[in-house]
Amino acid sequence: MLSEELLKKLSNVPRKSVNLVIKCNPEKMNFISMVINGYDRIALPRTRYGKEGILDLITSPDFVEDLYLILDDIKKNHDPTLEIIGELGDNWLIAVT
């Protein structure tokens, strides 16, 4: 049987995620997704509008700073058009529309 303390910890897991919306060169979308996946899936890339180069990056609040560093490096070295155009937090009604 699990202790009360452990059950309490398990019942209070953080549920919030951060959904960044980025715009990039549509030809670089696959590259950006592969880079994100290469960092042990620091975020889950999801194509929102492929022809316009708009991607959602869904991540944990613990990894937001690291994700920003990765995006800055991609912008600096591979895609100068990359920009963060929104942060949807964990509002899934907005995120999936």
mmCIF file with all atom_site columns, C-alpha atoms in Angstrom:
data_model
loop_
_atom_site.group_PDB
_atom_site.id
_atom_site.type_symbol
_atom_site.label_atom_id
_atom_site.label_alt_id
_atom_site.label_comp_id
_atom_site.label_asym_id
_atom_site.label_entity_id
_atom_site.label_seq_id
_atom_site.pdbx_PDB_ins_code
_atom_site.Cartn_x
_atom_site.Cartn_y
_atom_site.Cartn_z
_atom_site.occupancy
_atom_site.B_iso_or_equiv
_atom_site.pdbx_formal_charge
_atom_site.auth_seq_id
_atom_site.auth_comp_id
_atom_site.auth_asym_id
_atom_site.auth_atom_id
_atom_site.pdbx_PDB_model_num
ATOM 1  C CA . MET A 1 1  ? 0.000  0.000  0.000   1.00 0.00 ? 1  MET A CA 1
ATOM 2  C CA . LEU A 1 2  ? 1.249  3.508  -0.800  1.00 0.00 ? 2  LEU A CA 1
ATOM 3  C CA . SER A 1 3  ? 1.817  5.988  1.990   1.00 0.00 ? 3  SER A CA 1
ATOM 4  C CA . GLU A 1 4  ? -0.504 8.970  2.401   1.00 0.00 ? 4  GLU A CA 1
ATOM 5  C CA . GLU A 1 5  ? 2.377  11.337 1.695   1.00 0.00 ? 5  GLU A CA 1
ATOM 6  C CA . LEU A 1 6  ? 3.139  9.658  -1.621  1.00 0.00 ? 6  LEU A CA 1
ATOM 7  C CA . LEU A 1 7  ? -0.533 9.577  -2.601  1.00 0.00 ? 7  LEU A CA 1
ATOM 8  C CA . LYS A 1 8  ? -0.792 13.297 -1.829  1.00 0.00 ? 8  LYS A CA 1
ATOM 9  C CA . LYS A 1 9  ? 2.228  14.046 -4.025  1.00 0.00 ? 9  LYS A CA 1
ATOM 10 C CA . LEU A 1 10 ? 0.845  11.945 -6.859  1.00 0.00 ? 10 LEU A CA 1
ATOM 11 C CA . SER A 1 11 ? -2.528 13.661 -6.697  1.00 0.00 ? 11 SER A CA 1
ATOM 12 C CA . ASN A 1 12 ? -0.986 17.153 -7.013  1.00 0.00 ? 12 ASN A CA 1
ATOM 13 C CA . VAL A 1 13 ? 0.897  16.714 -10.263 1.00 0.00 ? 13 VAL A CA 1
ATOM 14 C CA . PRO A 1 14 ? 1.350  19.924 -12.262 1.00 0.00 ? 14 PRO A CA 1
ATOM 15 C CA . ARG A 1 15 ? -1.042 19.973 -15.180 1.00 0.00 ? 15 ARG A CA 1
ATOM 16 C CA . LYS A 1 16 ? -0.168 23.248 -16.816 1.00 0.00 ? 16 LYS A CA 1
ATOM 17 C CA . SER A 1 17 ? 1.598  23.242 -20.133 1.00 0.00 ? 17 SER A CA 1
ATOM 18 C CA . VAL A 1 18 ? 2.918  26.076 -22.234 1.00 0.00 ? 18 VAL A CA 1
ATOM 19 C CA . ASN A 1 19 ? 1.972  26.326 -25.879 1.00 0.00 ? 19 ASN A CA 1
ATOM 20 C CA . LEU A 1 20 ? 4.223  28.637 -27.893 1.00 0.00 ? 20 LEU A CA 1
ATOM 21 C CA . VAL A 1 21 ? 3.121  29.521 -31.399 1.00 0.00 ? 21 VAL A CA 1
ATOM 22 C CA . ILE A 1 22 ? 6.012  30.267 -33.733 1.00 0.00 ? 22 ILE A CA 1
ATOM 23 C CA . LYS A 1 23 ? 6.207  31.446 -37.304 1.00 0.00 ? 23 LYS A CA 1
ATOM 24 C CA . CYS A 1 24 ? 9.104  30.337 -39.459 1.00 0.00 ? 24 CYS A CA 1
ATOM 25 C CA . ASN A 1 25 ? 10.114 29.732 -43.032 1.00 0.00 ? 25 ASN A CA 1
ATOM 26 C CA . PRO A 1 26 ? 7.810  26.891 -44.180 1.00 0.00 ? 26 PRO A CA 1
ATOM 27 C CA . GLU A 1 27 ? 10.826 25.144 -45.721 1.00 0.00 ? 27 GLU A CA 1
ATOM 28 C CA . LYS A 1 28 ? 12.463 24.991 -42.257 1.00 0.00 ? 28 LYS A CA 1
ATOM 29 C CA . MET A 1 29 ? 9.481  23.507 -40.377 1.00 0.00 ? 29 MET A CA 1
ATOM 30 C CA . ASN A 1 30 ? 10.697 19.919 -40.627 1.00 0.00 ? 30 ASN A CA 1
ATOM 31 C CA . PHE A 1 31 ? 14.195 20.952 -39.543 1.00 0.00 ? 31 PHE A CA 1
ATOM 32 C CA . ILE A 1 32 ? 12.841 22.790 -36.493 1.00 0.00 ? 32 ILE A CA 1
ATOM 33 C CA . SER A 1 33 ? 10.652 19.810 -35.548 1.00 0.00 ? 33 SER A CA 1
ATOM 34 C CA . MET A 1 34 ? 13.627 17.464 -35.806 1.00 0.00 ? 34 MET A CA 1
ATOM 35 C CA . VAL A 1 35 ? 15.802 19.750 -33.666 1.00 0.00 ? 35 VAL A CA 1
ATOM 36 C CA . ILE A 1 36 ? 13.088 19.890 -30.999 1.00 0.00 ? 36 ILE A CA 1
ATOM 37 C CA . ASN A 1 37 ? 12.764 16.097 -31.082 1.00 0.00 ? 37 ASN A CA 1
ATOM 38 C CA . GLY A 1 38 ? 16.538 15.777 -30.894 1.00 0.00 ? 38 GLY A CA 1
ATOM 39 C CA . TYR A 1 39 ? 16.549 17.471 -27.506 1.00 0.00 ? 39 TYR A CA 1
ATOM 40 C CA . ASP A 1 40 ? 14.704 14.549 -25.922 1.00 0.00 ? 40 ASP A CA 1
ATOM 41 C CA . ARG A 1 41 ? 11.393 16.022 -26.987 1.00 0.00 ? 41 ARG A CA 1
ATOM 42 C CA . ILE A 1 42 ? 11.807 19.181 -24.970 1.00 0.00 ? 42 ILE A CA 1
ATOM 43 C CA . ALA A 1 43 ? 8.560  20.201 -26.638 1.00 0.00 ? 43 ALA A CA 1
ATOM 44 C CA . LEU A 1 44 ? 5.954  18.592 -28.823 1.00 0.00 ? 44 LEU A CA 1
ATOM 45 C CA . PRO A 1 45 ? 5.924  20.322 -32.223 1.00 0.00 ? 45 PRO A CA 1
ATOM 46 C CA . ARG A 1 46 ? 2.554  20.466 -33.951 1.00 0.00 ? 46 ARG A CA 1
ATOM 47 C CA . THR A 1 47 ? 1.916  22.001 -37.364 1.00 0.00 ? 47 THR A CA 1
ATOM 48 C CA . ARG A 1 48 ? -0.848 24.564 -37.246 1.00 0.00 ? 48 ARG A CA 1
ATOM 49 C CA . TYR A 1 49 ? -0.637 26.074 -40.754 1.00 0.00 ? 49 TYR A CA 1
ATOM 50 C CA . GLY A 1 50 ? 2.051  24.410 -42.852 1.00 0.00 ? 50 GLY A CA 1
ATOM 51 C CA . LYS A 1 51 ? 1.917  26.729 -45.862 1.00 0.00 ? 51 LYS A CA 1
ATOM 52 C CA . GLU A 1 52 ? 2.305  29.754 -43.591 1.00 0.00 ? 52 GLU A CA 1
ATOM 53 C CA . GLY A 1 53 ? 5.056  28.175 -41.465 1.00 0.00 ? 53 GLY A CA 1
ATOM 54 C CA . ILE A 1 54 ? 3.136  28.279 -38.184 1.00 0.00 ? 54 ILE A CA 1
ATOM 55 C CA . LEU A 1 55 ? 4.009  25.673 -35.548 1.00 0.00 ? 55 LEU A CA 1
ATOM 56 C CA . ASP A 1 56 ? 2.794  25.058 -32.017 1.00 0.00 ? 56 ASP A CA 1
ATOM 57 C CA . LEU A 1 57 ? 5.422  23.969 -29.512 1.00 0.00 ? 57 LEU A CA 1
ATOM 58 C CA . ILE A 1 58 ? 3.791  22.413 -26.464 1.00 0.00 ? 58 ILE A CA 1
ATOM 59 C CA . THR A 1 59 ? 6.142  22.131 -23.497 1.00 0.00 ? 59 THR A CA 1
ATOM 60 C CA . SER A 1 60 ? 6.307  21.888 -19.753 1.00 0.00 ? 60 SER A CA 1
ATOM 61 C CA . PRO A 1 61 ? 6.848  25.106 -17.754 1.00 0.00 ? 61 PRO A CA 1
ATOM 62 C CA . ASP A 1 62 ? 10.123 23.571 -16.556 1.00 0.00 ? 62 ASP A CA 1
ATOM 63 C CA . PHE A 1 63 ? 11.535 23.579 -20.094 1.00 0.00 ? 63 PHE A CA 1
ATOM 64 C CA . VAL A 1 64 ? 10.410 26.993 -21.367 1.00 0.00 ? 64 VAL A CA 1
ATOM 65 C CA . GLU A 1 65 ? 13.780 28.708 -20.789 1.00 0.00 ? 65 GLU A CA 1
ATOM 66 C CA . ASP A 1 66 ? 15.652 25.909 -22.567 1.00 0.00 ? 66 ASP A CA 1
ATOM 67 C CA . LEU A 1 67 ? 13.188 26.023 -25.442 1.00 0.00 ? 67 LEU A CA 1
ATOM 68 C CA . TYR A 1 68 ? 13.730 29.775 -25.834 1.00 0.00 ? 68 TYR A CA 1
ATOM 69 C CA . LEU A 1 69 ? 17.507 29.190 -25.982 1.00 0.00 ? 69 LEU A CA 1
ATOM 70 C CA . ILE A 1 70 ? 17.054 26.566 -28.700 1.00 0.00 ? 70 ILE A CA 1
ATOM 71 C CA . LEU A 1 71 ? 14.738 28.839 -30.691 1.00 0.00 ? 71 LEU A CA 1
ATOM 72 C CA . ASP A 1 72 ? 17.202 31.742 -30.371 1.00 0.00 ? 72 ASP A CA 1
ATOM 73 C CA . ASP A 1 73 ? 19.976 29.534 -31.718 1.00 0.00 ? 73 ASP A CA 1
ATOM 74 C CA . ILE A 1 74 ? 17.824 28.358 -34.630 1.00 0.00 ? 74 ILE A CA 1
ATOM 75 C CA . LYS A 1 75 ? 16.933 31.960 -35.432 1.00 0.00 ? 75 LYS A CA 1
ATOM 76 C CA . LYS A 1 76 ? 20.555 33.068 -35.259 1.00 0.00 ? 76 LYS A CA 1
ATOM 77 C CA . ASN A 1 77 ? 22.078 30.221 -37.263 1.00 0.00 ? 77 ASN A CA 1
ATOM 78 C CA . HIS A 1 78 ? 19.389 28.721 -39.507 1.00 0.00 ? 78 HIS A CA 1
ATOM 79 C CA . ASP A 1 79 ? 16.185 30.724 -39.937 1.00 0.00 ? 79 ASP A CA 1
ATOM 80 C CA . PRO A 1 80 ? 16.308 34.481 -39.312 1.00 0.00 ? 80 PRO A CA 1
ATOM 81 C CA . THR A 1 81 ? 12.563 34.724 -40.032 1.00 0.00 ? 81 THR A CA 1
ATOM 82 C CA . LEU A 1 82 ? 11.663 32.641 -36.945 1.00 0.00 ? 82 LEU A CA 1
ATOM 83 C CA . GLU A 1 83 ? 9.551  34.524 -34.429 1.00 0.00 ? 83 GLU A CA 1
ATOM 84 C CA . ILE A 1 84 ? 7.321  33.670 -31.483 1.00 0.00 ? 84 ILE A CA 1
ATOM 85 C CA . ILE A 1 85 ? 3.890  35.017 -32.333 1.00 0.00 ? 85 ILE A CA 1
ATOM 86 C CA . GLY A 1 86 ? 1.926  33.811 -29.333 1.00 0.00 ? 86 GLY A CA 1
ATOM 87 C CA . GLU A 1 87 ? 1.879  32.016 -26.011 1.00 0.00 ? 87 GLU A CA 1
ATOM 88 C CA . LEU A 1 88 ? -1.360 30.154 -25.415 1.00 0.00 ? 88 LEU A CA 1
ATOM 89 C CA . GLY A 1 89 ? -0.578 28.833 -21.946 1.00 0.00 ? 89 GLY A CA 1
ATOM 90 C CA . ASP A 1 90 ? -2.641 25.751 -21.215 1.00 0.00 ? 90 ASP A CA 1
ATOM 91 C CA . ASN A 1 91 ? -5.918 26.943 -22.725 1.00 0.00 ? 91 ASN A CA 1
ATOM 92 C CA . TRP A 1 92 ? -6.613 23.994 -25.026 1.00 0.00 ? 92 TRP A CA 1
ATOM 93 C CA . LEU A 1 93 ? -9.768 25.538 -26.479 1.00 0.00 ? 93 LEU A CA 1
ATOM 94 C CA . ILE A 1 94 ? -7.639 28.269 -28.028 1.00 0.00 ? 94 ILE A CA 1
ATOM 95 C CA . ALA A 1 95 ? -4.717 25.971 -28.781 1.00 0.00 ? 95 ALA A CA 1
ATOM 96 C CA . VAL A 1 96 ? -6.674 23.554 -30.969 1.00 0.00 ? 96 VAL A CA 1
ATOM 97 C CA . THR A 1 97 ? -8.572 26.119 -33.038 1.00 0.00 ? 97 THR A CA 1
#
